[in-house]
PDB file of C-alpha atoms in Angstrom:
ATOM      1  CA  MET A 290      75.136  98.969  73.474  1.00 40.00           C
ATOM      2  CA  MET A 291      73.906  98.677  77.059  1.00 45.00           C
ATOM      3  CA  TYR A 292      77.210  97.583  78.657  1.00 50.00           C
ATOM      4  CA  GLY A 293      75.409  95.726  81.458  1.00 66.00           C
ATOM      5  CA  SER A 294      72.959  98.577  82.136  1.00 70.00           C
ATOM      6  CA  ASP A 295      69.513  99.688  80.973  1.00 82.00           C
ATOM      7  CA  ARG A 296      68.736 102.448  78.510  1.00 85.00           C
ATOM      8  CA  ALA A 297      69.283 105.084  81.185  1.00 84.00           C
ATOM      9  CA  GLY A 298      72.721 103.696  82.044  1.00 86.00           C
ATOM     10  CA  LEU A 299      71.379 102.336  85.334  1.00 90.00           C
ATOM     11  CA  VAL A 300      73.039  99.113  86.507  1.00 90.00           C
ATOM     12  CA  CYS A 301      70.789  98.742  89.543  1.00 90.00           C
ATOM     13  CA  ALA A 302      68.574 100.836  91.796  1.00 91.00           C
ATOM     14  CA  TYR A 303      67.091 100.031  95.209  1.00 93.00           C
ATOM     15  CA  VAL A 304      64.620 101.888  97.392  1.00 92.00           C
ATOM     16  CA  PHE A 305      65.087 101.305 101.143  1.00 92.00           C
ATOM     17  CA  GLN A 306      61.996 101.861 103.257  1.00 85.00           C
ATOM     18  CA  ALA A 307      60.432  99.523 105.817  1.00 75.00           C
ATOM     19  CA  MET A 308      62.980  97.572 107.894  1.00 80.00           C
ATOM     20  CA  GLY A 309      65.784  98.977 105.728  1.00 84.00           C
ATOM     21  CA  LEU A 310      65.320  96.312 103.075  1.00 89.00           C
ATOM     22  CA  GLY A 311      66.120  97.211  99.473  1.00 88.00           C
ATOM     23  CA  THR A 312      63.421  96.964  96.831  1.00 90.00           C
ATOM     24  CA  PRO A 313      64.706  96.907  93.242  1.00 92.00           C
ATOM     25  CA  VAL A 314      63.301  99.582  90.935  1.00 91.00           C
ATOM     26  CA  ASN A 315      63.890 100.546  87.317  1.00 90.00           C
ATOM     27  CA  ALA A 316      64.766 103.988  85.978  1.00 89.00           C
ATOM     28  CA  ASP A 317      61.139 105.130  85.574  1.00 90.00           C
ATOM     29  CA  GLU A 318      60.228 103.974  89.077  1.00 90.00           C
ATOM     30  CA  ALA A 319      63.291 105.733  90.450  1.00 89.00           C
ATOM     31  CA  VAL A 320      62.177 108.994  88.779  1.00 89.00           C
ATOM     32  CA  ALA A 321      58.702 108.562  90.268  1.00 89.00           C
ATOM     33  CA  TRP A 322      60.140 107.962  93.744  1.00 89.00           C
ATOM     34  CA  LEU A 323      62.412 111.001  93.502  1.00 86.00           C
ATOM     35  CA  GLY A 324      59.481 113.177  92.479  1.00 83.00           C
ATOM     36  CA  ALA A 325      57.062 111.936  95.151  1.00 79.00           C
ATOM     37  CA  ALA A 326      56.157 114.486  97.815  1.00 63.00           C
ATOM     38  CA  ASP A 327      55.630 111.954 100.609  1.00 70.00           C
ATOM     39  CA  GLN A 328      58.710 109.830  99.984  1.00 72.00           C
ATOM     40  CA  SER A 329      60.304 108.041 102.913  1.00 80.00           C
ATOM     41  CA  GLY A 330      63.508 106.084 103.251  1.00 86.00           C
ATOM     42  CA  PHE A 331      66.297 106.525 100.736  1.00 91.00           C
ATOM     43  CA  ILE A 332      67.415 105.268  97.328  1.00 92.00           C
ATOM     44  CA  TRP A 333      70.626 103.859  95.870  1.00 93.00           C
ATOM     45  CA  LEU A 334      71.292 104.501  92.191  1.00 93.00           C
ATOM     46  CA  HIS A 335      74.251 102.762  90.575  1.00 92.00           C
ATOM     47  CA  PHE A 336      75.270 103.826  87.055  1.00 91.00           C
ATOM     48  CA  ASN A 337      77.561 102.515  84.349  1.00 89.00           C
ATOM     49  CA  LEU A 338      79.554 105.379  82.831  1.00 86.00           C
ATOM     50  CA  ALA A 339      80.440 103.251  79.816  1.00 85.00           C
ATOM     51  CA  ASN A 340      76.857 103.906  78.749  1.00 85.00           C
ATOM     52  CA  ALA A 341      76.718 107.509  77.518  1.00 84.00           C
ATOM     53  CA  ALA A 342      73.062 107.761  78.576  1.00 87.00           C
ATOM     54  CA  SER A 343      73.997 107.637  82.254  1.00 88.00           C
ATOM     55  CA  GLU A 344      75.377 111.180  82.436  1.00 88.00           C
ATOM     56  CA  ARG A 345      72.394 112.556  80.516  1.00 90.00           C
ATOM     57  CA  TRP A 346      70.021 110.845  82.970  1.00 90.00           C
ATOM     58  CA  LEU A 347      71.949 112.177  85.969  1.00 89.00           C
ATOM     59  CA  ARG A 348      71.846 115.747  84.682  1.00 89.00           C
ATOM     60  CA  GLN A 349      68.184 115.512  83.710  1.00 90.00           C
ATOM     61  CA  HIS A 350      66.683 113.908  86.820  1.00 88.00           C
ATOM     62  CA  LEU A 351      69.033 114.692  89.719  1.00 88.00           C
ATOM     63  CA  ASP A 352      70.127 118.039  91.105  1.00 86.00           C
ATOM     64  CA  LEU A 353      73.716 117.049  91.795  1.00 86.00           C
ATOM     65  CA  PRO A 354      76.533 119.553  92.435  1.00 86.00           C
ATOM     66  CA  ARG A 355      78.776 120.513  89.539  1.00 86.00           C
ATOM     67  CA  ASP A 356      81.763 118.998  91.368  1.00 84.00           C
ATOM     68  CA  PHE A 357      80.197 115.550  91.036  1.00 85.00           C
ATOM     69  CA  HIS A 358      79.905 115.837  87.265  1.00 82.00           C
ATOM     70  CA  GLU A 359      83.480 117.126  87.055  1.00 83.00           C
ATOM     71  CA  LEU A 360      84.720 114.100  89.009  1.00 81.00           C
ATOM     72  CA  ILE A 361      82.847 111.506  86.948  1.00 79.00           C
ATOM     73  CA  GLY A 362      85.339 109.505  84.941  1.00 63.00           C
ATOM     74  CA  HIS A 363      88.025 112.212  85.189  1.00 66.00           C
ATOM     75  CA  SER A 364      89.522 111.866  88.673  1.00 62.00           C
ATOM     76  CA  THR A 365      91.525 108.854  89.865  1.00 68.00           C
ATOM     77  CA  SER A 366      92.817 110.327  93.129  1.00 74.00           C
ATOM     78  CA  THR A 367      91.052 109.130  96.257  1.00 79.00           C
ATOM     79  CA  ARG A 368      88.944 111.743  97.988  1.00 80.00           C
ATOM     80  CA  VAL A 369      86.028 111.890 100.430  1.00 84.00           C
ATOM     81  CA  GLU A 370      84.827 115.354 101.346  1.00 84.00           C
ATOM     82  CA  ALA A 371      81.798 117.425 102.221  1.00 84.00           C
ATOM     83  CA  SER A 372      80.154 119.432  99.471  1.00 82.00           C
ATOM     84  CA  GLY A 373      77.487 121.630 100.951  1.00 80.00           C
ATOM     85  CA  ASP A 374      75.094 119.343 102.814  1.00 84.00           C
ATOM     86  CA  ALA A 375      76.271 116.198 101.002  1.00 88.00           C
ATOM     87  CA  LEU A 376      79.317 113.978 100.645  1.00 89.00           C
ATOM     88  CA  LEU A 377      81.378 113.563  97.488  1.00 88.00           C
ATOM     89  CA  GLY A 378      83.834 110.748  97.059  1.00 86.00           C
ATOM     90  CA  VAL A 379      86.139 109.086  94.566  1.00 87.00           C
ATOM     91  CA  LEU A 380      87.183 105.610  95.683  1.00 85.00           C
ATOM     92  CA  ASN A 381      89.600 103.232  93.999  1.00 83.00           C
ATOM     93  CA  ASP A 382      88.536  99.607  93.888  1.00 80.00           C
ATOM     94  CA  VAL A 383      89.757  96.358  92.328  1.00 78.00           C
ATOM     95  CA  THR A 384      88.063  95.612  89.033  1.00 76.00           C
ATOM     96  CA  PHE A 385      85.798  92.572  88.861  1.00 58.00           C
ATOM     97  CA  PHE A 386      87.241  91.168  85.630  1.00 51.00           C
ATOM     98  CA  ALA A 387      91.000  91.593  86.012  1.00 50.00           C
ATOM     99  CA  PHE A 388      94.035  89.544  84.990  1.00 46.00           C
ATOM    100  CA  GLU A 389      96.003  91.052  87.888  1.00 58.00           C
ATOM    101  CA  SER A 390      94.700  91.632  91.396  1.00 54.00           C
ATOM    102  CA  SER A 391      96.184  95.135  91.366  1.00 56.00           C
ATOM    103  CA  THR A 392      94.068  96.285  88.408  1.00 71.00           C
ATOM    104  CA  ALA A 393      91.881  99.020  89.843  1.00 74.00           C
ATOM    105  CA  SER A 394      89.360 101.587  88.704  1.00 81.00           C
ATOM    106  CA  THR A 395      87.327 104.322  90.362  1.00 83.00           C
ATOM    107  CA  VAL A 396      83.770 104.740  91.541  1.00 87.00           C
ATOM    108  CA  THR A 397      82.390 108.254  92.035  1.00 89.00           C
ATOM    109  CA  LEU A 398      79.950 108.721  94.915  1.00 91.00           C
ATOM    110  CA  TYR A 399      77.354 111.259  95.984  1.00 92.00           C
ATOM    111  CA  VAL A 400      75.705 110.796  99.384  1.00 91.00           C
ATOM    112  CA  ASP A 401      73.059 112.859 101.149  1.00 89.00           C
ATOM    113  CA  ARG A 402      70.286 112.130 103.632  1.00 87.00           C
ATOM    114  CA  ARG A 403      67.985 110.579 101.018  1.00 87.00           C
ATOM    115  CA  MET A 404      70.139 108.925  98.363  1.00 90.00           C
ATOM    116  CA  LEU A 405      73.424 107.354  97.402  1.00 92.00           C
ATOM    117  CA  VAL A 406      74.530 107.736  93.798  1.00 93.00           C
ATOM    118  CA  SER A 407      77.471 105.688  92.528  1.00 91.00           C
ATOM    119  CA  ALA A 408      78.938 105.718  89.036  1.00 89.00           C
ATOM    120  CA  ARG A 409      81.732 103.599  87.603  1.00 88.00           C
ATOM    121  CA  THR A 410      83.183 102.714  84.205  1.00 85.00           C
ATOM    122  CA  THR A 411      84.112  99.065  84.807  1.00 85.00           C
ATOM    123  CA  PRO A 412      82.596  96.491  87.202  1.00 85.00           C
ATOM    124  CA  LEU A 413      84.212  96.633  90.640  1.00 86.00           C
ATOM    125  CA  LYS A 414      84.483  93.921  93.274  1.00 86.00           C
ATOM    126  CA  SER A 415      83.455  95.923  96.343  1.00 87.00           C
ATOM    127  CA  VAL A 416      80.435  97.478  94.633  1.00 88.00           C
ATOM    128  CA  ASP A 417      79.372  94.042  93.420  1.00 89.00           C
ATOM    129  CA  ARG A 418      79.644  92.721  96.989  1.00 89.00           C
ATOM    130  CA  LEU A 419      77.442  95.557  98.221  1.00 91.00           C
ATOM    131  CA  ARG A 420      74.903  94.836  95.501  1.00 90.00           C
ATOM    132  CA  ALA A 421      74.889  91.135  96.442  1.00 91.00           C
ATOM    133  CA  ALA A 422      74.315  92.043 100.118  1.00 92.00           C
ATOM    134  CA  VAL A 423      71.322  94.209  99.214  1.00 92.00           C
ATOM    135  CA  LYS A 424      69.863  91.497  96.984  1.00 91.00           C
ATOM    136  CA  ALA A 425      70.332  88.970  99.813  1.00 91.00           C
ATOM    137  CA  GLY A 426      68.060  91.052 102.048  1.00 89.00           C
ATOM    138  CA  GLU A 427      70.596  92.693 104.362  1.00 91.00           C
ATOM    139  CA  PRO A 428      68.993  95.773 105.994  1.00 91.00           C
ATOM    140  CA  PHE A 429      70.464  99.270 105.703  1.00 91.00           C
ATOM    141  CA  GLY A 430      69.243 102.135 107.842  1.00 89.00           C
ATOM    142  CA  SER A 431      70.717 105.086 105.951  1.00 89.00           C
ATOM    143  CA  PRO A 432      72.835 106.013 102.922  1.00 90.00           C
ATOM    144  CA  CYS A 433      75.859 106.354 105.254  1.00 90.00           C
ATOM    145  CA  ILE A 434      75.405 102.775 106.457  1.00 91.00           C
ATOM    146  CA  LEU A 435      75.326 101.733 102.803  1.00 91.00           C
ATOM    147  CA  LEU A 436      78.545 103.680 102.203  1.00 90.00           C
ATOM    148  CA  ALA A 437      80.138 102.129 105.290  1.00 90.00           C
ATOM    149  CA  HIS A 438      79.260  98.649 103.998  1.00 90.00           C
ATOM    150  CA  LEU A 439      80.953  99.523 100.698  1.00 89.00           C
ATOM    151  CA  LEU A 440      84.081 100.556 102.600  1.00 88.00           C
ATOM    152  CA  HIS A 441      83.977  97.328 104.649  1.00 88.00           C
ATOM    153  CA  ASP A 442      83.770  95.356 101.390  1.00 87.00           C
ATOM    154  CA  GLN A 443      86.687  97.344 100.002  1.00 85.00           C
ATOM    155  CA  ALA A 444      88.780  96.458 103.066  1.00 85.00           C
ATOM    156  CA  GLU A 445      87.811  92.773 102.732  1.00 86.00           C
ATOM    157  CA  VAL A 446      88.929  92.716  99.093  1.00 84.00           C
ATOM    158  CA  LEU A 447      92.311  94.171 100.093  1.00 83.00           C
ATOM    159  CA  VAL A 448      92.610  91.717 103.004  1.00 85.00           C
ATOM    160  CA  HIS A 449      91.924  88.815 100.632  1.00 85.00           C
ATOM    161  CA  ILE A 450      94.668  90.030  98.275  1.00 84.00           C
ATOM    162  CA  VAL A 451      97.112  90.444 101.176  1.00 86.00           C
ATOM    163  CA  ARG A 452      96.308  86.966 102.530  1.00 88.00           C
ATOM    164  CA  ASP A 453      96.827  85.369  99.134  1.00 87.00           C
ATOM    165  CA  ALA A 454     100.113  87.229  98.728  1.00 85.00           C
ATOM    166  CA  THR A 455     101.164  86.169 102.241  1.00 88.00           C
ATOM    167  CA  ARG A 456     100.629  82.499 101.390  1.00 88.00           C
ATOM    168  CA  GLN A 457     102.812  82.872  98.312  1.00 86.00           C
ATOM    169  CA  VAL A 458     105.504  84.689 100.293  1.00 86.00           C
ATOM    170  CA  ASP A 459     105.472  81.910 102.917  1.00 85.00           C
ATOM    171  CA  VAL A 460     106.174  79.313 100.225  1.00 84.00           C
ATOM    172  CA  ILE A 461     108.970  81.424  98.728  1.00 82.00           C
ATOM    173  CA  GLU A 462     110.488  81.984 102.165  1.00 81.00           C
ATOM    174  CA  ASP A 463     110.509  78.241 102.882  1.00 81.00           C
ATOM    175  CA  ASP A 464     112.183  77.574  99.532  1.00 78.00           C
ATOM    176  CA  LEU A 465     114.723  80.293 100.234  1.00 77.00           C
ATOM    177  CA  MET A 466     115.654  78.615 103.493  1.00 74.00           C
ATOM    178  CA  LEU A 467     116.299  75.452 101.455  1.00 72.00           C
ATOM    179  CA  HIS A 468     118.284  77.415  98.826  1.00 68.00           C
ATOM    180  CA  ARG A 469     115.661  76.754  96.141  1.00 65.00           C
ATOM    181  CA  ALA A 470     114.109  80.193  95.721  1.00 59.00           C
ATOM    182  CA  SER A 471     116.038  81.568  92.742  1.00 63.00           C
ATOM    183  CA  ALA A 472     113.171  80.669  90.408  1.00 65.00           C
ATOM    184  CA  HIS A 473     110.748  82.724  92.540  1.00 71.00           C
ATOM    185  CA  ARG A 474     112.421  86.066  91.928  1.00 77.00           C
ATOM    186  CA  PRO A 475     109.938  87.186  89.213  1.00 80.00           C
ATOM    187  CA  LYS A 476     107.032  86.214  91.483  1.00 81.00           C
ATOM    188  CA  LEU A 477     108.431  88.345  94.317  1.00 82.00           C
ATOM    189  CA  ASP A 478     108.776  91.277  91.935  1.00 83.00           C
ATOM    190  CA  ALA A 479     105.162  90.851  90.796  1.00 82.00           C
ATOM    191  CA  LEU A 480     103.846  90.593  94.367  1.00 83.00           C
ATOM    192  CA  ARG A 481     105.676  93.710  95.459  1.00 85.00           C
ATOM    193  CA  ARG A 482     104.472  95.626  92.408  1.00 84.00           C
ATOM    194  CA  THR A 483     100.858  94.569  93.086  1.00 82.00           C
ATOM    195  CA  LEU A 484     100.921  95.533  96.761  1.00 84.00           C
ATOM    196  CA  VAL A 485     102.661  98.864  96.190  1.00 84.00           C
ATOM    197  CA  ARG A 486     100.162  99.778  93.481  1.00 81.00           C
ATOM    198  CA  LEU A 487      97.197  99.002  95.759  1.00 80.00           C
ATOM    199  CA  GLN A 488      98.781 100.932  98.623  1.00 81.00           C
ATOM    200  CA  ARG A 489      99.239 103.966  96.427  1.00 81.00           C
ATOM    201  CA  LEU A 490      95.564 103.852  95.461  1.00 77.00           C
ATOM    202  CA  LEU A 491      93.971 102.960  98.810  1.00 80.00           C
ATOM    203  CA  ALA A 492      96.266 104.445 101.471  1.00 81.00           C
ATOM    204  CA  PRO A 493      94.847 108.027 101.212  1.00 82.00           C
ATOM    205  CA  GLU A 494      91.291 106.811 101.789  1.00 82.00           C
ATOM    206  CA  PRO A 495      91.306 106.207 105.585  1.00 84.00           C
ATOM    207  CA  ALA A 496      92.912 109.612 106.201  1.00 85.00           C
ATOM    208  CA  ALA A 497      90.272 111.289 104.028  1.00 83.00           C
ATOM    209  CA  LEU A 498      87.491 109.557 105.958  1.00 84.00           C
ATOM    210  CA  PHE A 499      88.945 110.525 109.336  1.00 85.00           C
ATOM    211  CA  ARG A 500      89.194 114.158 108.227  1.00 85.00           C
ATOM    212  CA  LEU A 501      85.573 114.062 107.130  1.00 84.00           C
ATOM    213  CA  LEU A 502      84.410 112.482 110.391  1.00 84.00           C
ATOM    214  CA  ASN A 503      85.998 115.307 112.363  1.00 85.00           C
ATOM    215  CA  ARG A 504      83.370 117.655 110.866  1.00 85.00           C
ATOM    216  CA  PRO A 505      80.572 115.519 109.347  1.00 85.00           C
ATOM    217  CA  PRO A 506      77.388 117.002 107.804  1.00 86.00           C
ATOM    218  CA  PRO A 507      74.550 117.603 110.307  1.00 86.00           C
ATOM    219  CA  TRP A 508      72.414 114.740 108.979  1.00 86.00           C
ATOM    220  CA  VAL A 509      75.121 112.136 109.701  1.00 86.00           C
ATOM    221  CA  THR A 510      73.974 110.439 112.911  1.00 87.00           C
ATOM    222  CA  GLY A 511      76.214 109.036 115.612  1.00 88.00           C
ATOM    223  CA  GLU A 512      75.553 105.497 114.376  1.00 88.00           C
ATOM    224  CA  ASP A 513      76.454 106.530 110.825  1.00 87.00           C
ATOM    225  CA  ALA A 514      79.692 108.156 111.990  1.00 88.00           C
ATOM    226  CA  SER A 515      80.568 105.106 114.088  1.00 90.00           C
ATOM    227  CA  GLU A 516      80.095 102.759 111.111  1.00 89.00           C
ATOM    228  CA  LEU A 517      82.159 104.999 108.844  1.00 88.00           C
ATOM    229  CA  ARG A 518      84.905 105.260 111.454  1.00 90.00           C
ATOM    230  CA  GLN A 519      84.984 101.483 111.900  1.00 90.00           C
ATOM    231  CA  ALA A 520      85.193 101.004 108.124  1.00 88.00           C
ATOM    232  CA  ALA A 521      88.037 103.532 107.927  1.00 87.00           C
ATOM    233  CA  GLU A 522      89.899 101.723 110.712  1.00 90.00           C
ATOM    234  CA  GLU A 523      89.482  98.353 108.970  1.00 88.00           C
ATOM    235  CA  LEU A 524      90.792  99.777 105.713  1.00 86.00           C
ATOM    236  CA  ALA A 525      93.703 101.441 107.533  1.00 88.00           C
ATOM    237  CA  ALA A 526      94.555  98.103 109.178  1.00 89.00           C
ATOM    238  CA  ALA A 527      94.416  96.330 105.800  1.00 87.00           C
ATOM    239  CA  VAL A 528      96.709  98.950 104.269  1.00 87.00           C
ATOM    240  CA  ALA A 529      99.106  98.580 107.236  1.00 89.00           C
ATOM    241  CA  ASP A 530      99.165  94.797 106.691  1.00 89.00           C
ATOM    242  CA  SER A 531     100.028  95.326 103.044  1.00 87.00           C
ATOM    243  CA  VAL A 532     102.808  97.753 104.024  1.00 88.00           C
ATOM    244  CA  ALA A 533     104.264  95.150 106.404  1.00 90.00           C
ATOM    245  CA  LEU A 534     104.060  92.496 103.695  1.00 89.00           C
ATOM    246  CA  VAL A 535     105.828  94.769 101.195  1.00 88.00           C
ATOM    247  CA  GLU A 536     108.647  95.204 103.717  1.00 90.00           C
ATOM    248  CA  ARG A 537     108.827  91.438 104.137  1.00 88.00           C
ATOM    249  CA  VAL A 538     108.968  90.949 100.369  1.00 88.00           C
ATOM    250  CA  ARG A 539     111.724  93.572 100.148  1.00 88.00           C
ATOM    251  CA  LEU A 540     113.795  91.739 102.759  1.00 86.00           C
ATOM    252  CA  LEU A 541     113.298  88.451 100.886  1.00 84.00           C
ATOM    253  CA  GLN A 542     114.408  90.127  97.670  1.00 83.00           C
ATOM    254  CA  GLU A 543     117.535  91.435  99.383  1.00 84.00           C
ATOM    255  CA  GLU A 544     118.278  88.010 100.866  1.00 82.00           C
ATOM    256  CA  LEU A 545     117.699  86.338  97.507  1.00 82.00           C
ATOM    257  CA  THR A 546     119.978  88.874  95.823  1.00 82.00           C
ATOM    258  CA  ALA A 547     122.669  88.220  98.442  1.00 81.00           C
ATOM    259  CA  HIS A 548     122.280  84.463  97.873  1.00 79.00           C
ATOM    260  CA  VAL A 549     122.614  84.885  94.113  1.00 78.00           C
ATOM    261  CA  ASN A 550     125.652  87.155  94.559  1.00 82.00           C
ATOM    262  CA  GLU A 551     127.241  84.575  96.865  1.00 79.00           C
ATOM    263  CA  GLN A 552     126.725  81.822  94.293  1.00 79.00           C
ATOM    264  CA  THR A 553     128.136  84.079  91.572  1.00 82.00           C
ATOM    265  CA  ASN A 554     131.201  84.932  93.668  1.00 81.00           C
ATOM    266  CA  ARG A 555     131.784  81.254  94.431  1.00 80.00           C
ATOM    267  CA  THR A 556     131.572  80.372  90.745  1.00 82.00           C
ATOM    268  CA  LEU A 557     133.977  83.156  89.794  1.00 82.00           C
ATOM    269  CA  PHE A 558     136.389  82.030  92.530  1.00 78.00           C
ATOM    270  CA  VAL A 559     136.360  78.448  91.202  1.00 78.00           C
ATOM    271  CA  LEU A 560     136.926  79.678  87.634  1.00 82.00           C
ATOM    272  CA  THR A 561     139.845  81.817  88.833  1.00 79.00           C
ATOM    273  CA  ILE A 562     141.386  78.848  90.638  1.00 77.00           C
ATOM    274  CA  VAL A 563     141.050  76.642  87.566  1.00 77.00           C
ATOM    275  CA  THR A 564     142.646  79.350  85.425  1.00 78.00           C
ATOM    276  CA  VAL A 565     145.563  79.768  87.831  1.00 74.00           C
ATOM    277  CA  LEU A 566     146.115  75.999  88.108  1.00 72.00           C
ATOM    278  CA  THR A 567     146.381  75.635  84.359  1.00 76.00           C
ATOM    279  CA  LEU A 568     149.141  78.231  84.119  1.00 74.00           C
ATOM    280  CA  PRO A 569     152.018  75.806  84.966  1.00 73.00           C
ATOM    281  CA  MET A 570     150.725  73.372  82.350  1.00 71.00           C
ATOM    282  CA  VAL A 571     150.873  76.156  79.768  1.00 73.00           C
ATOM    283  CA  ILE A 572     153.964  78.129  80.736  1.00 72.00           C
ATOM    284  CA  ILE A 573     156.417  75.299  81.533  1.00 69.00           C
ATOM    285  CA  PRO A 574     155.758  73.270  78.343  1.00 72.00           C
ATOM    286  CA  GLY A 575     155.985  76.526  76.427  1.00 72.00           C
ATOM    287  CA  LEU A 576     159.411  77.248  77.863  1.00 66.00           C
ATOM    288  CA  PHE A 577     160.659  73.738  77.180  1.00 67.00           C
ATOM    289  CA  GLY A 578     159.252  73.898  73.680  1.00 69.00           C
ATOM    290  CA  MET A 579     161.436  76.821  72.596  1.00 67.00           C
ATOM    291  CA  ASN A 580     164.023  75.848  70.005  1.00 66.00           C
ATOM    292  CA  VAL A 581     167.001  77.427  71.760  1.00 65.00           C
ATOM    293  CA  GLY A 582     170.072  75.987  73.348  1.00 64.00           C
ATOM    294  CA  GLY A 583     170.364  75.142  77.012  1.00 66.00           C
ATOM    295  CA  VAL A 584     166.943  73.541  77.428  1.00 69.00           C
ATOM    296  CA  PRO A 585     167.161  71.468  80.652  1.00 72.00           C
ATOM    297  CA  PHE A 586     166.865  67.692  80.417  1.00 67.00           C
ATOM    298  CA  SER A 587     166.887  67.819  76.633  1.00 66.00           C
ATOM    299  CA  HIS A 588     169.345  64.898  76.541  1.00 70.00           C
ATOM    300  CA  HIS A 589     168.307  63.227  79.780  1.00 72.00           C
ATOM    301  CA  PRO A 590     166.586  59.860  79.205  1.00 77.00           C
ATOM    302  CA  ALA A 591     163.912  60.628  81.867  1.00 77.00           C
ATOM    303  CA  GLY A 592     163.663  64.357  81.116  1.00 72.00           C
ATOM    304  CA  PHE A 593     160.001  64.223  80.087  1.00 72.00           C
ATOM    305  CA  TRP A 594     158.950  62.546  83.309  1.00 79.00           C
ATOM    306  CA  VAL A 595     160.966  64.964  85.408  1.00 76.00           C
ATOM    307  CA  VAL A 596     159.277  67.954  83.811  1.00 74.00           C
ATOM    308  CA  ALA A 597     155.841  66.267  84.007  1.00 78.00           C
ATOM    309  CA  GLY A 598     156.422  65.562  87.699  1.00 81.00           C
ATOM    310  CA  ILE A 599     157.330  69.210  88.317  1.00 77.00           C
ATOM    311  CA  VAL A 600     154.163  70.400  86.558  1.00 76.00           C
ATOM    312  CA  VAL A 601     151.912  67.934  88.407  1.00 79.00           C
ATOM    313  CA  THR A 602     153.513  68.823  91.761  1.00 82.00           C
ATOM    314  CA  LEU A 603     152.964  72.530  91.185  1.00 76.00           C
ATOM    315  CA  VAL A 604     149.324  71.986  90.145  1.00 76.00           C
ATOM    316  CA  VAL A 605     148.537  69.724  93.112  1.00 80.00           C
ATOM    317  CA  CYS A 606     150.164  72.077  95.625  1.00 80.00           C
ATOM    318  CA  GLY A 607     148.332  75.037  94.132  1.00 74.00           C
ATOM    319  CA  ALA A 608     145.006  73.168  94.171  1.00 75.00           C
ATOM    320  CA  ILE A 609     145.409  72.185  97.822  1.00 77.00           C
ATOM    321  CA  ALA A 610     146.253  75.744  98.828  1.00 74.00           C
ATOM    322  CA  ALA A 611     143.428  77.262  96.785  1.00 70.00           C
ATOM    323  CA  PHE A 612     140.601  74.924  97.787  1.00 69.00           C
ATOM    324  CA  LYS A 613     141.444  75.350 101.457  1.00 71.00           C
ATOM    325  CA  ARG A 614     140.521  79.010 100.990  1.00 67.00           C
ATOM    326  CA  LEU A 615     137.336  78.204  99.062  1.00 62.00           C
ATOM    327  CA  PRO A 616     134.320  79.621 100.961  1.00 58.00           C
ATOM    328  CA  PRO A 617     131.851  77.014 102.269  1.00 57.00           C
TER     329      PRO A 617
END
């Protein structure tokens, strides 16, 4: 099976030359370009690791460091670091076909002055956005600019998730103010779980990029470093927004829990009052119902009504005293 790729495991490949525009090539054309002595520009190769042929092609036609092959499909922790004269990276991204917005997978990257190699197992949203931008004719001056665009797309995906979650939280908060939010508790739990999961995956990435930019490889130009730094700052801002939203969700959960506890306490208080008020109606008739001598009013013609009046008076007085203490 091809799993959305060709026989070499290649999902797409673009050669960037004049004006930085990407020209699509197949696997054979990519091999020819890599072997040309007078090559100019750079190439982007994007592979599908679900196709077993992809790793064979990478080992056969590209002289990639051993660390890259060790990372492929085996590392889920975010990392961006220098490896010799190149960059190695493992980035977490939201999957393209996902039932939950927090479903993520990894893409492994290799970047040097003449190529960008990316490999993933499942389709990813940010990589697909980058591919769409290249197909639309957006120019790219270097592999680092291509990488920076991928990071920008990653930040935009996270921002979209945070904005959608914010809209849902706004609705829940309005309902909570109207005391109608008890049904939203599972949704709050799901939102918090989604945001925390994405934070755990994406939060290390900006720090890794900033560490790399402190000592970038010699071929990384000032423009490249500026684009990467801007992308790292955007992703850091998106992560900070998600952190703030998680705190807001936590406060709503605490307020909702307090509201539920208050309703529960009120219900228990009412049940206690009702139980206490029924005691005279149980105890007094029980006492008068004992078959022993000396029962009051046993021979009085209005004895029943006297006892009933006593019971009703006790219940009414107890009810008035209890409901005055009932919390609002």
